[in-house]
mmCIF file of C-alpha atoms in Angstrom:
data_model
loop_
_atom_site.group_PDB
_atom_site.id
_atom_site.type_symbol
_atom_site.label_atom_id
_atom_site.label_comp_id
_atom_site.label_asym_id
_atom_site.label_seq_id
_atom_site.Cartn_x
_atom_site.Cartn_y
_atom_site.Cartn_z
ATOM 1 C CA UNK F 1 59.572 85.920 62.624
ATOM 2 C CA UNK F 2 58.887 86.020 58.911
ATOM 3 C CA UNK F 3 59.901 82.911 56.989
ATOM 4 C CA UNK F 4 59.946 82.159 53.288
ATOM 5 C CA UNK F 5 59.936 78.504 52.320
ATOM 6 C CA UNK F 6 60.871 77.461 48.809
ATOM 7 C CA UNK F 7 60.376 74.058 47.189
ATOM 8 C CA UNK F 8 61.723 71.902 45.754
ATOM 9 C CA UNK F 9 65.365 72.239 46.803
ATOM 10 C CA UNK F 10 66.596 70.468 43.677
ATOM 11 C CA UNK F 11 65.043 69.607 40.350
ATOM 12 C CA UNK F 12 66.527 67.641 37.478
ATOM 13 C CA UNK F 13 64.701 67.870 34.160
ATOM 14 C CA UNK F 14 65.273 66.790 30.587
ATOM 15 C CA UNK F 15 65.789 69.627 28.210
ATOM 16 C CA UNK F 16 62.390 70.685 26.862
ATOM 17 C CA UNK F 17 60.453 69.758 30.006
ATOM 18 C CA UNK F 18 58.745 72.348 32.133
ATOM 19 C CA UNK F 19 59.921 73.446 35.611
ATOM 20 C CA UNK F 20 58.183 75.136 38.513
ATOM 21 C CA UNK F 21 59.464 76.397 41.847
ATOM 22 C CA UNK F 22 57.191 77.539 44.651
ATOM 23 C CA UNK F 23 57.572 80.044 47.510
ATOM 24 C CA UNK F 24 55.403 80.294 50.595
ATOM 25 C CA UNK F 25 55.594 82.985 53.261
ATOM 26 C CA UNK F 26 54.437 82.735 56.814
ATOM 27 C CA UNK F 27 53.194 86.360 56.650
ATOM 28 C CA UNK F 28 51.677 88.619 54.024
ATOM 29 C CA UNK F 29 54.281 90.199 51.792
ATOM 30 C CA UNK F 30 54.394 93.729 50.380
ATOM 31 C CA UNK F 31 56.268 92.410 47.360
ATOM 32 C CA UNK F 32 58.296 89.455 46.194
ATOM 33 C CA UNK F 33 61.414 89.373 44.037
ATOM 34 C CA UNK F 34 62.972 86.562 42.072
ATOM 35 C CA UNK F 35 66.710 86.093 41.446
ATOM 36 C CA UNK F 36 68.786 83.655 39.397
ATOM 37 C CA UNK F 37 72.251 82.551 40.366
ATOM 38 C CA UNK F 38 74.294 80.761 37.741
ATOM 39 C CA UNK F 39 76.817 78.139 38.966
ATOM 40 C CA UNK F 40 79.781 80.051 40.438
ATOM 41 C CA UNK F 41 78.048 83.346 40.049
ATOM 42 C CA UNK F 42 76.092 85.818 42.086
ATOM 43 C CA UNK F 43 72.325 86.318 42.320
ATOM 44 C CA UNK F 44 70.907 88.471 39.542
ATOM 45 C CA UNK F 45 67.516 90.148 39.769
ATOM 46 C CA UNK F 46 64.844 88.747 37.459
ATOM 47 C CA UNK F 47 61.555 90.424 38.413
ATOM 48 C CA UNK F 48 59.450 91.913 41.175
ATOM 49 C CA UNK F 49 55.747 91.291 41.858
ATOM 50 C CA UNK F 50 53.751 93.725 43.900
ATOM 51 C CA UNK F 51 50.006 93.309 43.293
ATOM 52 C CA UNK F 52 47.777 90.552 44.545
ATOM 53 C CA UNK F 53 47.229 87.928 41.816
ATOM 54 C CA UNK F 54 49.863 89.541 39.573
ATOM 55 C CA UNK F 55 51.232 87.494 36.650
ATOM 56 C CA UNK F 56 54.300 88.583 34.695
ATOM 57 C CA UNK F 57 56.096 86.897 31.823
ATOM 58 C CA UNK F 58 59.609 87.047 30.536
ATOM 59 C CA UNK F 59 59.857 84.934 27.403
ATOM 60 C CA UNK F 60 59.572 81.315 28.704
ATOM 61 C CA UNK F 61 59.438 82.372 32.380
ATOM 62 C CA UNK F 62 56.088 83.044 34.091
ATOM 63 C CA UNK F 63 55.936 84.555 37.541
ATOM 64 C CA UNK F 64 52.819 84.568 39.741
ATOM 65 C CA UNK F 65 51.970 86.297 43.029
ATOM 66 C CA UNK F 66 49.159 84.732 45.042
ATOM 67 C CA UNK F 67 45.882 86.447 45.782
ATOM 68 C CA UNK F 68 46.722 86.571 49.475
ATOM 69 C CA UNK F 69 50.264 87.833 48.749
ATOM 70 C CA UNK F 70 51.698 84.941 50.743
ATOM 71 C CA UNK F 71 52.907 82.725 47.942
ATOM 72 C CA UNK F 72 54.539 82.940 44.565
ATOM 73 C CA UNK F 73 55.747 80.678 41.764
ATOM 74 C CA UNK F 74 58.145 80.694 38.856
ATOM 75 C CA UNK F 75 57.362 78.489 35.909
ATOM 76 C CA UNK F 76 59.753 77.812 33.006
ATOM 77 C CA UNK F 77 58.301 76.380 29.853
ATOM 78 C CA UNK F 78 60.490 74.093 27.703
ATOM 79 C CA UNK F 79 63.677 74.345 29.719
ATOM 80 C CA UNK F 80 66.998 74.888 27.993
ATOM 81 C CA UNK F 81 70.531 74.235 29.265
ATOM 82 C CA UNK F 82 70.943 77.997 29.738
ATOM 83 C CA UNK F 83 68.276 77.828 32.441
ATOM 84 C CA UNK F 84 70.658 75.915 34.746
ATOM 85 C CA UNK F 85 71.192 77.610 38.093
ATOM 86 C CA UNK F 86 69.640 78.350 41.441
ATOM 87 C CA UNK F 87 66.423 80.353 41.601
ATOM 88 C CA UNK F 88 65.640 82.327 44.705
ATOM 89 C CA UNK F 89 62.513 84.097 45.780
ATOM 90 C CA UNK F 90 62.848 86.946 48.263
ATOM 91 C CA UNK F 91 59.900 88.383 50.166
ATOM 92 C CA UNK F 92 59.633 91.734 51.847
ATOM 93 C CA UNK F 93 57.224 92.175 54.704
ATOM 94 C CA UNK F 94 54.981 95.160 55.203
ATOM 95 C CA UNK F 95 56.532 98.407 56.396
ATOM 96 C CA UNK F 96 59.649 100.157 55.218
ATOM 97 C CA UNK F 97 62.267 97.845 56.646
ATOM 98 C CA UNK F 98 65.449 96.411 55.267
ATOM 99 C CA UNK F 99 64.508 92.828 55.850
ATOM 100 C CA UNK F 100 64.257 90.986 52.579
ATOM 101 C CA UNK F 101 63.916 87.304 53.417
ATOM 102 C CA UNK F 102 65.230 84.846 50.861
ATOM 103 C CA UNK F 103 63.887 81.369 50.291
ATOM 104 C CA UNK F 104 66.333 78.473 50.371
ATOM 105 C CA UNK F 105 66.491 78.388 46.562
ATOM 106 C CA UNK F 106 65.733 75.751 43.990
ATOM 107 C CA UNK F 107 68.669 74.396 42.016
ATOM 108 C CA UNK F 108 67.742 73.436 38.491
ATOM 109 C CA UNK F 109 69.742 70.925 36.458
ATOM 110 C CA UNK F 110 68.854 70.446 32.789
ATOM 111 C CA UNK F 111 69.968 67.320 30.943
ATOM 112 C CA UNK F 112 70.563 67.901 27.228
ATOM 113 C CA UNK I 1 79.977 100.590 34.911
ATOM 114 C CA UNK I 2 77.470 100.301 37.734
ATOM 115 C CA UNK I 3 78.663 97.609 40.136
ATOM 116 C CA UNK I 4 79.150 96.310 43.617
ATOM 117 C CA UNK I 5 82.790 95.391 44.279
ATOM 118 C CA UNK I 6 83.810 92.956 46.964
ATOM 119 C CA UNK I 7 87.336 92.056 48.006
ATOM 120 C CA UNK I 8 88.876 89.637 48.336
ATOM 121 C CA UNK I 9 87.189 86.947 46.171
ATOM 122 C CA UNK I 10 88.832 84.144 48.135
ATOM 123 C CA UNK I 11 90.225 84.161 51.661
ATOM 124 C CA UNK I 12 91.684 81.412 53.818
ATOM 125 C CA UNK I 13 92.462 82.294 57.408
ATOM 126 C CA UNK I 14 92.846 80.753 60.841
ATOM 127 C CA UNK I 15 90.617 80.836 63.843
ATOM 128 C CA UNK I 16 90.826 84.071 65.776
ATOM 129 C CA UNK I 17 92.633 86.200 63.204
ATOM 130 C CA UNK I 18 90.644 89.376 62.584
ATOM 131 C CA UNK I 19 89.648 90.028 59.016
ATOM 132 C CA UNK I 20 87.677 92.545 56.966
ATOM 133 C CA UNK I 21 85.841 91.962 53.725
ATOM 134 C CA UNK I 22 85.316 95.196 51.799
ATOM 135 C CA UNK I 23 82.295 96.179 49.755
ATOM 136 C CA UNK I 24 81.888 99.259 47.646
ATOM 137 C CA UNK I 25 79.117 100.383 45.261
ATOM 138 C CA UNK I 26 79.176 103.184 42.732
ATOM 139 C CA UNK I 27 75.421 103.585 42.205
ATOM 140 C CA UNK I 28 74.717 105.994 45.049
ATOM 141 C CA UNK I 29 72.483 103.405 46.716
ATOM 142 C CA UNK I 30 71.190 104.141 50.198
ATOM 143 C CA UNK I 31 70.688 100.528 51.156
ATOM 144 C CA UNK I 32 73.457 97.972 51.588
ATOM 145 C CA UNK I 33 73.396 94.490 53.052
ATOM 146 C CA UNK I 34 75.557 91.457 53.761
ATOM 147 C CA UNK I 35 74.408 87.889 53.201
ATOM 148 C CA UNK I 36 75.999 84.512 53.741
ATOM 149 C CA UNK I 37 75.153 81.570 51.498
ATOM 150 C CA UNK I 38 75.372 78.022 52.766
ATOM 151 C CA UNK I 39 74.146 74.841 51.062
ATOM 152 C CA UNK I 40 70.494 74.155 51.789
ATOM 153 C CA UNK I 41 70.057 77.369 53.724
ATOM 154 C CA UNK I 42 69.865 79.907 50.921
ATOM 155 C CA UNK I 43 70.893 83.507 51.513
ATOM 156 C CA UNK I 44 70.748 84.630 55.128
ATOM 157 C CA UNK I 45 71.028 88.315 56.027
ATOM 158 C CA UNK I 46 73.825 89.228 58.402
ATOM 159 C CA UNK I 47 73.540 93.014 58.702
ATOM 160 C CA UNK I 48 72.035 95.781 56.671
ATOM 161 C CA UNK I 49 72.275 99.542 56.451
ATOM 162 C CA UNK I 50 69.502 101.905 55.380
ATOM 163 C CA UNK I 51 71.902 104.814 54.991
ATOM 164 C CA UNK I 52 75.144 106.345 56.347
ATOM 165 C CA UNK I 53 75.595 105.681 60.107
ATOM 166 C CA UNK I 54 72.387 103.550 60.142
ATOM 167 C CA UNK I 55 72.913 99.812 60.561
ATOM 168 C CA UNK I 56 70.812 96.990 61.888
ATOM 169 C CA UNK I 57 71.057 93.260 62.524
ATOM 170 C CA UNK I 58 69.764 90.756 60.082
ATOM 171 C CA UNK I 59 68.983 87.138 60.917
ATOM 172 C CA UNK I 60 72.501 85.878 61.634
ATOM 173 C CA UNK I 61 74.538 88.769 63.056
ATOM 174 C CA UNK I 62 76.522 86.916 65.766
ATOM 175 C CA UNK I 63 80.274 87.087 65.227
ATOM 176 C CA UNK I 64 80.078 89.937 62.691
ATOM 177 C CA UNK I 65 80.399 93.694 62.765
ATOM 178 C CA UNK I 66 79.720 96.311 60.096
ATOM 179 C CA UNK I 67 80.142 100.047 59.687
ATOM 180 C CA UNK I 68 78.706 102.617 57.285
ATOM 181 C CA UNK I 69 80.803 105.738 57.526
ATOM 182 C CA UNK I 70 80.420 106.571 53.824
ATOM 183 C CA UNK I 71 77.517 105.900 51.494
ATOM 184 C CA UNK I 72 79.536 103.821 49.038
ATOM 185 C CA UNK I 73 81.318 101.486 51.505
ATOM 186 C CA UNK I 74 79.989 98.788 53.834
ATOM 187 C CA UNK I 75 82.786 96.576 55.204
ATOM 188 C CA UNK I 76 82.096 93.311 57.006
ATOM 189 C CA UNK I 77 84.360 92.667 59.990
ATOM 190 C CA UNK I 78 85.021 89.328 61.645
ATOM 191 C CA UNK I 79 86.807 90.154 64.909
ATOM 192 C CA UNK I 80 87.591 86.531 65.824
ATOM 193 C CA UNK I 81 86.617 84.195 62.973
ATOM 194 C CA UNK I 82 85.586 80.648 63.745
ATOM 195 C CA UNK I 83 85.215 77.621 61.438
ATOM 196 C CA UNK I 84 81.415 77.954 61.447
ATOM 197 C CA UNK I 85 81.862 81.231 59.591
ATOM 198 C CA UNK I 86 83.279 79.364 56.623
ATOM 199 C CA UNK I 87 80.841 80.387 53.884
ATOM 200 C CA UNK I 88 80.207 82.312 50.715
ATOM 201 C CA UNK I 89 79.514 85.970 51.442
ATOM 202 C CA UNK I 90 77.645 88.443 49.279
ATOM 203 C CA UNK I 91 77.340 92.188 49.586
ATOM 204 C CA UNK I 92 74.323 93.792 47.962
ATOM 205 C CA UNK I 93 72.902 97.287 47.501
ATOM 206 C CA UNK I 94 69.792 99.003 46.226
ATOM 207 C CA UNK I 95 67.861 102.233 46.282
ATOM 208 C CA UNK I 96 65.266 102.424 49.049
ATOM 209 C CA UNK I 97 62.633 103.762 46.704
ATOM 210 C CA UNK I 98 60.234 106.697 46.925
ATOM 211 C CA UNK I 99 57.386 107.124 49.389
ATOM 212 C CA UNK I 100 58.693 104.329 51.608
ATOM 213 C CA UNK I 101 57.906 101.816 48.898
ATOM 214 C CA UNK I 102 60.625 99.352 48.215
ATOM 215 C CA UNK I 103 60.625 98.730 44.541
ATOM 216 C CA UNK I 104 64.283 98.439 43.705
ATOM 217 C CA UNK I 105 66.165 95.247 43.017
ATOM 218 C CA UNK I 106 69.280 94.198 44.882
ATOM 219 C CA UNK I 107 72.591 94.407 43.057
ATOM 220 C CA UNK I 108 75.045 91.786 44.267
ATOM 221 C CA UNK I 109 78.786 91.715 44.340
ATOM 222 C CA UNK I 110 80.683 88.732 42.989
ATOM 223 C CA UNK I 111 81.049 87.111 46.394
ATOM 224 C CA UNK I 112 83.813 86.276 48.826
ATOM 225 C CA UNK I 113 84.525 82.635 49.617
ATOM 226 C CA UNK I 114 85.888 82.494 53.165
ATOM 227 C CA UNK I 115 87.483 79.447 54.748
ATOM 228 C CA UNK I 116 88.351 79.496 58.438
ATOM 229 C CA UNK I 117 90.577 76.668 59.607
#
């Protein structure tokens, strides 16, 4: 079945350093979503990518969708302590189904 | 305020004692889903519902039941809980989108931390 692998599982950075998390799907995706979960909180939607090769930015966050629509990345420039949390990608396969497959998540720790 | 409400937030129970976790949304969303979150495994889908009276298994449905008798409610039922169901559970909902295109984000509840001893 469809699988979404996300790496790394954990990342510790010094405040001001950059951070990237990667998602890879075993099958072609119709779209991919990214969520952020603060410690003790629930996942909150960040963005959705739909088109092949799409790049979207939200302030210091840059999201990319691969040309083959099988991989995606989230890059944070100059991390801040407010970036702490777990970032999940979630891929939806082709067809109108309810199966949104989440990656394992990347937990980001930022040292001030 | 648009929200997904789960209850209870915390639950400690014993093996075999039936329990229900409630989930309600006030956004008129067609789609609702239950996930469990375990360290290193991310969010795994238990069951989902595309609309009233339409439910389907996710990736880890064993030991769980759901029902969707009304659009706003999607309770998760554990008929005979076991310790391996100790986890953090999230309910989520979204619109299904137009033209069979899923373009709506999931809205999550605050979570239910279940411990089965």
